[in-house]
mmCIF file of C-alpha atoms and ligand atoms in Angstrom:
data_model
loop_
_atom_site.group_PDB
_atom_site.id
_atom_site.type_symbol
_atom_site.label_atom_id
_atom_site.label_comp_id
_atom_site.label_asym_id
_atom_site.label_seq_id
_atom_site.Cartn_x
_atom_site.Cartn_y
_atom_site.Cartn_z
ATOM 1 C CA MET A 4 89.071 115.783 79.047
ATOM 2 C CA ILE A 5 88.438 116.329 75.336
ATOM 3 C CA VAL A 6 85.322 115.485 73.402
ATOM 4 C CA VAL A 7 86.315 114.680 69.842
ATOM 5 C CA MET A 8 83.481 115.267 67.391
ATOM 6 C CA LYS A 9 83.106 113.177 64.233
ATOM 7 C CA PRO A 10 84.015 114.930 60.973
ATOM 8 C CA GLY A 11 80.993 116.824 59.701
ATOM 9 C CA ALA A 12 79.432 117.529 63.110
ATOM 10 C CA THR A 13 77.112 120.530 62.847
ATOM 11 C CA THR A 14 77.281 123.695 64.951
ATOM 12 C CA GLU A 15 74.104 122.545 66.756
ATOM 13 C CA GLN A 16 75.663 119.177 67.611
ATOM 14 C CA VAL A 17 78.794 120.893 68.962
ATOM 15 C CA GLN A 18 76.592 123.321 70.925
ATOM 16 C CA HIS A 19 74.688 120.386 72.405
ATOM 17 C CA VAL A 20 77.972 118.953 73.734
ATOM 18 C CA VAL A 21 78.904 122.380 75.099
ATOM 19 C CA ASP A 22 75.542 122.556 76.936
ATOM 20 C CA VAL A 23 76.022 119.101 78.454
ATOM 21 C CA VAL A 24 79.565 119.945 79.518
ATOM 22 C CA ARG A 25 78.392 123.189 81.159
ATOM 23 C CA ASP A 26 75.665 121.268 82.987
ATOM 24 C CA TYR A 27 78.472 119.328 84.665
ATOM 25 C CA GLY A 28 80.013 122.613 85.807
ATOM 26 C CA LEU A 29 82.957 122.379 83.415
ATOM 27 C CA LYS A 30 84.370 125.199 81.306
ATOM 28 C CA GLU A 31 84.658 124.483 77.601
ATOM 29 C CA HIS A 32 86.951 125.656 74.836
ATOM 30 C CA VAL A 33 85.820 124.741 71.344
ATOM 31 C CA ILE A 34 88.655 124.211 68.865
ATOM 32 C CA PHE A 35 87.831 124.021 65.180
ATOM 33 C CA GLY A 36 90.502 121.911 63.498
ATOM 34 C CA THR A 37 90.999 121.341 59.797
ATOM 35 C CA ASP A 38 88.948 118.132 59.693
ATOM 36 C CA ARG A 39 87.229 117.910 63.057
ATOM 37 C CA THR A 40 86.095 119.924 66.024
ATOM 38 C CA VAL A 41 87.073 119.130 69.588
ATOM 39 C CA VAL A 42 85.587 120.443 72.790
ATOM 40 C CA ALA A 43 88.195 120.700 75.538
ATOM 41 C CA CYS A 44 86.630 120.597 79.001
ATOM 42 C CA ILE A 45 88.421 122.068 81.984
ATOM 43 C CA GLY A 46 87.383 121.566 85.610
ATOM 44 C CA ASP A 47 86.518 118.877 88.140
ATOM 45 C CA LYS A 48 85.557 115.785 86.165
ATOM 46 C CA ARG A 49 84.737 113.471 89.057
ATOM 47 C CA MET A 50 80.973 113.843 88.636
ATOM 48 C CA VAL A 51 80.996 113.632 84.847
ATOM 49 C CA ASP A 52 79.236 110.716 83.172
ATOM 50 C CA LYS A 53 81.659 110.155 80.330
ATOM 51 C CA GLY A 54 79.312 107.625 78.714
ATOM 52 C CA ALA A 55 76.476 110.142 78.514
ATOM 53 C CA ILE A 56 78.678 112.567 76.598
ATOM 54 C CA GLU A 57 79.955 109.773 74.372
ATOM 55 C CA ASN A 58 76.331 108.970 73.443
ATOM 56 C CA ALA A 59 75.600 112.507 72.262
ATOM 57 C CA PRO A 60 75.067 112.811 68.484
ATOM 58 C CA MET A 61 78.240 112.919 66.354
ATOM 59 C CA VAL A 62 80.610 112.445 69.294
ATOM 60 C CA GLU A 63 83.468 110.160 68.296
ATOM 61 C CA ARG A 64 85.187 109.710 71.644
ATOM 62 C CA VAL A 65 85.946 111.281 74.997
ATOM 63 C CA VAL A 66 89.588 111.173 76.100
ATOM 64 C CA PRO A 67 91.444 112.517 79.123
ATOM 65 C CA ILE A 68 94.100 115.231 78.726
ATOM 66 C CA LEU A 69 97.150 113.971 80.580
ATOM 67 C CA ALA A 70 99.354 117.073 80.283
ATOM 68 C CA PRO A 71 98.955 119.678 83.051
ATOM 69 C CA TYR A 72 98.783 122.371 80.392
ATOM 70 C CA LYS A 73 95.551 121.530 78.648
ATOM 71 C CA MET A 74 94.767 124.073 75.962
ATOM 72 C CA ALA A 75 98.414 124.524 75.014
ATOM 73 C CA SER A 76 98.925 120.799 74.608
ATOM 74 C CA THR A 77 99.220 118.856 71.364
ATOM 75 C CA GLU A 78 96.859 116.354 73.020
ATOM 76 C CA VAL A 79 94.027 118.853 72.572
ATOM 77 C CA LYS A 80 95.017 120.333 69.227
ATOM 78 C CA LYS A 81 97.032 118.450 66.649
ATOM 79 C CA ASP A 82 97.341 121.102 63.949
ATOM 80 C CA ARG A 83 99.870 123.841 64.554
ATOM 81 C CA THR A 84 98.596 127.209 65.641
ATOM 82 C CA ILE A 85 99.396 130.017 63.263
ATOM 83 C CA VAL A 86 99.500 133.486 64.795
ATOM 84 C CA LYS A 87 99.150 136.323 62.292
ATOM 85 C CA ILE A 88 101.052 139.444 63.212
ATOM 86 C CA GLY A 89 101.035 143.054 62.104
ATOM 87 C CA PRO A 90 99.270 145.004 59.381
ATOM 88 C CA GLU A 91 100.319 142.453 56.778
ATOM 89 C CA GLY A 92 99.230 139.494 58.904
ATOM 90 C CA PHE A 93 102.510 137.576 58.598
ATOM 91 C CA PRO A 94 101.806 134.002 59.773
ATOM 92 C CA ILE A 95 104.081 132.824 62.587
ATOM 93 C CA GLY A 96 103.897 129.051 63.018
ATOM 94 C CA GLY A 97 103.382 128.032 59.400
ATOM 95 C CA ASN A 98 105.959 127.056 56.820
ATOM 96 C CA ARG A 99 107.567 130.493 56.648
ATOM 97 C CA ILE A 100 110.025 131.599 59.287
ATOM 98 C CA GLY A 101 109.710 135.199 60.434
ATOM 99 C CA MET A 102 112.565 137.511 61.409
ATOM 100 C CA ILE A 103 111.645 140.062 64.081
ATOM 101 C CA ALA A 104 114.467 142.512 64.713
ATOM 102 C CA GLY A 105 115.165 145.885 66.249
ATOM 103 C CA PRO A 106 116.838 147.574 69.167
ATOM 104 C CA CYS A 107 116.455 146.450 72.750
ATOM 105 C CA ALA A 108 114.822 149.788 73.586
ATOM 106 C CA VAL A 109 113.217 152.470 71.456
ATOM 107 C CA GLU A 110 115.773 155.279 71.720
ATOM 108 C CA GLY A 111 114.359 158.025 69.518
ATOM 109 C CA ARG A 112 112.045 158.740 66.611
ATOM 110 C CA GLU A 113 114.530 159.054 63.725
ATOM 111 C CA HIS A 114 116.555 156.173 65.114
ATOM 112 C CA ILE A 115 113.696 153.679 65.299
ATOM 113 C CA ILE A 116 112.387 154.687 61.872
ATOM 114 C CA ARG A 117 115.835 154.260 60.349
ATOM 115 C CA LEU A 118 116.284 150.849 61.978
ATOM 116 C CA ALA A 119 112.771 149.804 60.921
ATOM 117 C CA GLU A 120 113.607 150.608 57.309
ATOM 118 C CA GLN A 121 116.795 148.586 57.563
ATOM 119 C CA VAL A 122 114.984 145.621 59.156
ATOM 120 C CA LYS A 123 112.383 145.772 56.402
ATOM 121 C CA ALA A 124 115.043 145.986 53.684
ATOM 122 C CA ALA A 125 116.798 142.946 55.137
ATOM 123 C CA GLY A 126 113.565 140.927 54.887
ATOM 124 C CA GLY A 127 112.276 141.232 58.452
ATOM 125 C CA VAL A 128 108.560 140.900 59.217
ATOM 126 C CA GLY A 129 108.505 142.496 62.652
ATOM 127 C CA LEU A 130 110.135 145.374 64.509
ATOM 128 C CA ARG A 131 111.047 144.792 68.132
ATOM 129 C CA GLY A 132 111.861 147.520 70.660
ATOM 130 C CA GLY A 133 110.868 148.239 74.217
ATOM 131 C CA ALA A 134 109.083 151.465 75.130
ATOM 132 C CA PHE A 135 108.627 150.192 78.673
ATOM 133 C CA LYS A 136 111.803 148.411 79.754
ATOM 134 C CA PRO A 137 112.156 145.972 82.657
ATOM 135 C CA ARG A 138 115.654 146.972 83.828
ATOM 136 C CA THR A 139 117.629 145.148 86.492
ATOM 137 C CA SER A 140 118.707 148.476 88.017
ATOM 138 C CA PRO A 141 116.223 151.234 88.850
ATOM 139 C CA TYR A 142 118.879 153.737 87.710
ATOM 140 C CA SER A 143 119.118 152.354 84.156
ATOM 141 C CA PHE A 144 117.135 153.833 81.250
ATOM 142 C CA GLN A 145 113.546 152.698 81.711
ATOM 143 C CA GLY A 146 112.295 153.458 78.197
ATOM 144 C CA HIS A 147 110.405 156.338 76.608
ATOM 145 C CA GLY A 148 106.992 154.967 77.630
ATOM 146 C CA VAL A 149 103.989 156.133 75.618
ATOM 147 C CA GLU A 150 106.194 158.428 73.486
ATOM 148 C CA GLY A 151 108.182 155.351 72.495
ATOM 149 C CA LEU A 152 104.983 153.528 71.559
ATOM 150 C CA LYS A 153 104.037 156.394 69.248
ATOM 151 C CA MET A 154 107.462 156.199 67.590
ATOM 152 C CA LEU A 155 106.944 152.473 67.022
ATOM 153 C CA ALA A 156 103.517 153.114 65.515
ATOM 154 C CA GLU A 157 105.040 155.608 63.100
ATOM 155 C CA ALA A 158 107.733 153.098 62.149
ATOM 156 C CA ARG A 159 104.981 150.547 61.456
ATOM 157 C CA ASP A 160 103.052 152.999 59.302
ATOM 158 C CA ARG A 161 106.148 153.608 57.206
ATOM 159 C CA THR A 162 107.270 150.003 56.802
ATOM 160 C CA GLY A 163 104.317 147.663 57.395
ATOM 161 C CA LEU A 164 106.369 145.776 59.996
ATOM 162 C CA ALA A 165 104.551 144.218 62.964
ATOM 163 C CA ILE A 166 105.393 146.028 66.203
ATOM 164 C CA VAL A 167 106.539 143.714 68.995
ATOM 165 C CA THR A 168 106.939 145.566 72.271
ATOM 166 C CA GLU A 169 106.972 144.684 75.920
ATOM 167 C CA VAL A 170 104.197 145.181 78.429
ATOM 168 C CA VAL A 171 105.689 145.294 81.911
ATOM 169 C CA GLY A 172 102.551 145.662 83.989
ATOM 170 C CA VAL A 173 98.769 145.563 84.068
ATOM 171 C CA ASP A 174 98.609 149.352 84.528
ATOM 172 C CA THR A 175 100.365 150.117 81.233
ATOM 173 C CA LEU A 176 98.670 147.329 79.240
ATOM 174 C CA PRO A 177 95.909 149.550 77.755
ATOM 175 C CA ALA A 178 98.530 151.954 76.355
ATOM 176 C CA VAL A 179 100.731 149.180 74.964
ATOM 177 C CA ALA A 180 97.727 147.349 73.488
ATOM 178 C CA GLU A 181 96.637 150.540 71.730
ATOM 179 C CA TYR A 182 99.874 150.779 69.711
ATOM 180 C CA ALA A 183 101.457 147.305 69.621
ATOM 181 C CA ASP A 184 100.732 144.475 67.209
ATOM 182 C CA VAL A 185 102.275 141.874 69.514
ATOM 183 C CA LEU A 186 102.371 142.169 73.300
ATOM 184 C CA GLN A 187 105.701 140.909 74.604
ATOM 185 C CA VAL A 188 105.644 139.454 78.104
ATOM 186 C CA GLY A 189 109.244 139.399 79.281
ATOM 187 C CA ALA A 190 111.204 136.677 81.010
ATOM 188 C CA ARG A 191 110.920 138.475 84.344
ATOM 189 C CA ASN A 192 107.148 138.532 84.010
ATOM 190 C CA MET A 193 106.575 134.987 82.787
ATOM 191 C CA GLN A 194 104.993 134.088 86.114
ATOM 192 C CA HIS A 195 103.271 137.425 86.694
ATOM 193 C CA TYR A 196 99.854 135.766 86.694
ATOM 194 C CA PRO A 197 97.658 138.895 86.828
ATOM 195 C CA LEU A 198 99.531 140.191 83.762
ATOM 196 C CA LEU A 199 99.116 136.855 81.955
ATOM 197 C CA GLU A 200 95.368 136.947 82.647
ATOM 198 C CA ALA A 201 95.183 140.563 81.527
ATOM 199 C CA VAL A 202 96.919 139.962 78.169
ATOM 200 C CA GLY A 203 94.662 136.931 77.832
ATOM 201 C CA LYS A 204 91.696 139.288 77.678
ATOM 202 C CA VAL A 205 93.177 141.419 74.878
ATOM 203 C CA ASP A 206 92.579 140.506 71.245
ATOM 204 C CA LYS A 207 96.254 140.833 70.227
ATOM 205 C CA PRO A 208 98.976 138.198 69.809
ATOM 206 C CA VAL A 209 101.225 137.689 72.813
ATOM 207 C CA LEU A 210 104.917 136.821 72.644
ATOM 208 C CA LEU A 211 105.664 135.036 75.899
ATOM 209 C CA LYS A 212 109.323 134.764 76.848
ATOM 210 C CA ARG A 213 110.607 131.896 78.912
ATOM 211 C CA GLY A 214 111.525 132.825 82.488
ATOM 212 C CA ILE A 215 115.200 132.600 83.398
ATOM 213 C CA THR A 216 114.627 129.574 85.629
ATOM 214 C CA ALA A 217 111.424 128.232 84.098
ATOM 215 C CA THR A 218 110.979 124.582 83.215
ATOM 216 C CA LEU A 219 109.116 123.577 80.072
ATOM 217 C CA GLN A 220 106.094 122.775 82.217
ATOM 218 C CA GLU A 221 106.121 126.165 83.958
ATOM 219 C CA PHE A 222 106.543 127.875 80.596
ATOM 220 C CA LEU A 223 103.565 126.088 79.094
ATOM 221 C CA LEU A 224 101.441 126.637 82.191
ATOM 222 C CA ALA A 225 102.152 130.358 81.841
ATOM 223 C CA ALA A 226 100.909 130.134 78.235
ATOM 224 C CA GLU A 227 97.897 128.247 79.566
ATOM 225 C CA TYR A 228 96.940 131.246 81.723
ATOM 226 C CA ILE A 229 96.755 133.416 78.618
ATOM 227 C CA ILE A 230 94.756 130.876 76.619
ATOM 228 C CA ASP A 231 92.439 130.135 79.536
ATOM 229 C CA ALA A 232 91.698 133.846 79.835
ATOM 230 C CA GLY A 233 90.506 133.788 76.225
ATOM 231 C CA ASN A 234 93.500 134.510 73.995
ATOM 232 C CA GLN A 235 94.778 131.649 71.850
ATOM 233 C CA GLN A 236 97.255 133.814 69.917
ATOM 234 C CA VAL A 237 100.335 132.912 71.921
ATOM 235 C CA ILE A 238 103.865 132.767 70.516
ATOM 236 C CA LEU A 239 106.476 131.171 72.781
ATOM 237 C CA CYS A 240 109.986 132.604 72.888
ATOM 238 C CA GLU A 241 113.009 130.642 74.065
ATOM 239 C CA ARG A 242 115.603 133.162 75.259
ATOM 240 C CA GLY A 243 117.920 131.047 77.346
ATOM 241 C CA VAL A 244 118.078 130.292 81.038
ATOM 242 C CA ARG A 245 120.498 131.124 83.815
ATOM 243 C CA THR A 246 123.099 128.481 84.518
ATOM 244 C CA PHE A 247 126.512 128.290 86.204
ATOM 245 C CA GLU A 248 128.133 129.301 82.917
ATOM 246 C CA LYS A 249 129.266 132.914 83.070
ATOM 247 C CA TYR A 250 130.860 133.047 79.619
ATOM 248 C CA VAL A 251 127.429 133.678 78.123
ATOM 249 C CA ARG A 252 124.682 135.909 79.561
ATOM 250 C CA ASN A 253 122.241 133.009 79.400
ATOM 251 C CA THR A 254 122.533 129.437 78.209
ATOM 252 C CA LEU A 255 120.460 129.135 75.052
ATOM 253 C CA THR A 256 118.751 125.769 75.335
ATOM 254 C CA LEU A 257 117.883 125.019 71.736
ATOM 255 C CA SER A 258 116.747 121.534 72.679
ATOM 256 C CA MET A 259 113.620 123.293 73.927
ATOM 257 C CA VAL A 260 112.600 123.962 70.336
ATOM 258 C CA PRO A 261 111.878 120.330 69.417
ATOM 259 C CA ALA A 262 110.647 119.688 72.971
ATOM 260 C CA LEU A 263 108.127 122.521 72.802
ATOM 261 C CA LYS A 264 107.064 121.521 69.330
ATOM 262 C CA ALA A 265 106.316 118.029 70.579
ATOM 263 C CA GLU A 266 104.362 119.274 73.591
ATOM 264 C CA THR A 267 102.477 122.229 72.168
ATOM 265 C CA HIS A 268 100.852 123.446 68.961
ATOM 266 C CA LEU A 269 101.914 127.035 69.690
ATOM 267 C CA PRO A 270 104.601 128.666 67.520
ATOM 268 C CA VAL A 271 108.115 128.816 68.926
ATOM 269 C CA VAL A 272 110.580 131.612 68.248
ATOM 270 C CA VAL A 273 114.141 131.959 69.519
ATOM 271 C CA ASP A 274 115.929 135.052 70.838
ATOM 272 C CA PRO A 275 119.671 134.450 70.370
ATOM 273 C CA SER A 276 120.540 137.975 71.607
ATOM 274 C CA HIS A 277 119.409 137.461 75.189
ATOM 275 C CA GLY A 278 120.253 133.789 74.750
ATOM 276 C CA THR A 279 123.962 134.549 74.412
ATOM 277 C CA GLY A 280 124.616 138.160 75.416
ATOM 278 C CA HIS A 281 127.265 138.515 72.694
ATOM 279 C CA ALA A 282 126.666 139.901 69.213
ATOM 280 C CA TYR A 283 129.296 137.670 67.598
ATOM 281 C CA MET A 284 127.407 134.548 68.711
ATOM 282 C CA VAL A 285 124.042 135.711 67.406
ATOM 283 C CA PRO A 286 124.377 134.716 63.718
ATOM 284 C CA ALA A 287 125.523 131.181 64.587
ATOM 285 C CA MET A 288 122.652 130.707 67.021
ATOM 286 C CA CYS A 289 120.159 132.110 64.494
ATOM 287 C CA ARG A 290 121.359 129.453 62.075
ATOM 288 C CA ALA A 291 121.087 126.725 64.684
ATOM 289 C CA SER A 292 117.579 127.892 65.668
ATOM 290 C CA VAL A 293 116.319 127.705 62.110
ATOM 291 C CA ALA A 294 117.884 124.258 61.706
ATOM 292 C CA ALA A 295 116.244 123.143 64.980
ATOM 293 C CA GLY A 296 112.776 124.060 63.768
ATOM 294 C CA ALA A 297 112.133 127.543 65.154
ATOM 295 C CA ASP A 298 109.175 129.383 63.620
ATOM 296 C CA GLY A 299 110.821 132.742 64.012
ATOM 297 C CA LEU A 300 113.706 134.738 65.430
ATOM 298 C CA LEU A 301 113.794 137.751 67.719
ATOM 299 C CA VAL A 302 117.085 139.574 67.269
ATOM 300 C CA GLU A 303 118.454 142.785 68.731
ATOM 301 C CA VAL A 304 119.806 145.144 66.098
ATOM 302 C CA HIS A 305 121.524 148.501 66.605
ATOM 303 C CA ASP A 306 123.473 150.723 64.209
ATOM 304 C CA ASP A 307 125.801 151.949 66.969
ATOM 305 C CA PRO A 308 125.900 149.090 69.484
ATOM 306 C CA GLU A 309 128.667 150.713 71.529
ATOM 307 C CA HIS A 310 126.377 153.595 72.396
ATOM 308 C CA ALA A 311 123.103 151.678 72.674
ATOM 309 C CA MET A 312 120.967 152.642 75.664
ATOM 310 C CA SER A 313 120.563 148.969 76.518
ATOM 311 C CA ASP A 314 121.925 145.596 75.441
ATOM 312 C CA GLY A 315 124.450 146.930 72.925
ATOM 313 C CA ALA A 316 126.817 144.014 73.543
ATOM 314 C CA GLN A 317 124.293 141.542 72.171
ATOM 315 C CA SER A 318 123.006 143.693 69.298
ATOM 316 C CA ILE A 319 124.110 142.945 65.759
ATOM 317 C CA THR A 320 124.309 145.726 63.184
ATOM 318 C CA PRO A 321 121.742 146.192 60.393
ATOM 319 C CA GLN A 322 124.485 145.238 57.977
ATOM 320 C CA ALA A 323 125.136 141.978 59.824
ATOM 321 C CA LEU A 324 121.410 141.258 59.709
ATOM 322 C CA GLN A 325 121.329 141.952 55.996
ATOM 323 C CA GLU A 326 124.224 139.562 55.431
ATOM 324 C CA GLU A 327 122.747 136.880 57.647
ATOM 325 C CA MET A 328 119.335 136.667 56.024
ATOM 326 C CA PRO A 329 120.391 134.839 52.825
ATOM 327 C CA VAL A 330 122.263 132.259 54.934
ATOM 328 C CA LEU A 331 119.171 131.699 57.098
ATOM 329 C CA LYS A 332 117.043 131.376 53.963
ATOM 330 C CA ARG A 333 119.287 128.614 52.675
ATOM 331 C CA ILE A 334 119.111 126.752 55.987
ATOM 332 C CA ALA A 335 115.332 127.190 56.047
ATOM 333 C CA GLU A 336 115.107 125.649 52.578
ATOM 334 C CA ALA A 337 117.362 122.776 53.633
ATOM 335 C CA VAL A 338 114.867 121.887 56.370
ATOM 336 C CA GLY A 339 111.836 122.257 54.124
ATOM 337 C CA ARG A 340 110.810 125.748 55.185
ATOM 338 C CA SER A 341 111.009 129.207 53.688
ATOM 339 C CA MET A 342 112.037 132.577 55.008
HETATM 340 C C1 PEP C 8 114.023 142.155 75.741
HETATM 341 O O1 PEP C 8 113.504 141.483 74.840
HETATM 342 O O2 PEP C 8 114.620 143.229 75.545
HETATM 343 C C2 PEP C 8 114.021 141.594 77.118
HETATM 344 C C3 PEP C 8 114.021 142.385 78.194
HETATM 345 O O3 PEP C 8 114.058 140.265 77.115
HETATM 346 P P1 PEP C 8 113.904 139.187 78.307
HETATM 347 O O4 PEP C 8 112.558 139.457 78.911
HETATM 348 O O5 PEP C 8 113.992 137.876 77.590
HETATM 349 O O6 PEP C 8 115.040 139.404 79.258
HETATM 350 MN MN1 MN C 9 117.206 143.528 75.515
#
């Protein structure tokens, strides 16, 4: 249920509603919108006297939230959430579209710094790269761990790019949170509920990737875990799902972009690298993502894809990124955005 306050309600009047809601044993989340404040109430509402809350000073109305994901839903919050990332606070979810690019895994100090400089020169706002890698095989390269995080931090210091890096478990979260600007929760971990709750308690943006078999509802309920734990800075990432089609690594379901934007106020970015598995398809799917309304892109970039330690086949070169950016800018402008 949401309690919609009238425009101009004072902090005391909002607090009064919060007190009443707590008296009913409900948990509240107060959302300050551009013209009005709403108090979202989560919990068992059977004993709640809706009329009593409606009579409180400056309450406009009390309405049920029909979606199973409450805090993530556009029913609760109409204005789009903007998540600011990195030292320069680039806003993801506003008019500007952000390019986040970098290798699948952090491979070495000079390498990541060089790639960071190339991503920055191309107009990127974030540097991606895993220091802790969730690999399908236990014998594959697992990442450089904390050393990799330090390399990312150095690359940030040199370029000002926001560091987006994966957190694979609750045990390594403190280390990742110390160095990262954005905590990436990978597709494999989308339903790792203790991890979702843990990143929900950290004051850092979270990039939540869609699970390989997750429905829109499961995806948004995963986001709900993070918000319910106290962190509203959630960026959703569509990265394709597994289907019968073997020609591509995953089937990139771009129809999820408008669907998510209708259902949630959270920003939506697209990862065409994992979404296709093939570098040659990445530019076309970047273009389609921007046209479909994505707020950002997450792209794998490598200067020697043939020798990449992971995901070389789906990594475009820095030069390809550089060439792609002006095209994406033109598409962004055609749909009333900027890049
Ligand atoms: C990645 O971004 O490198 C990654 C492992 O992605 P996903 O979790 O989407 O498979
Ligand atoms: Mn990868």
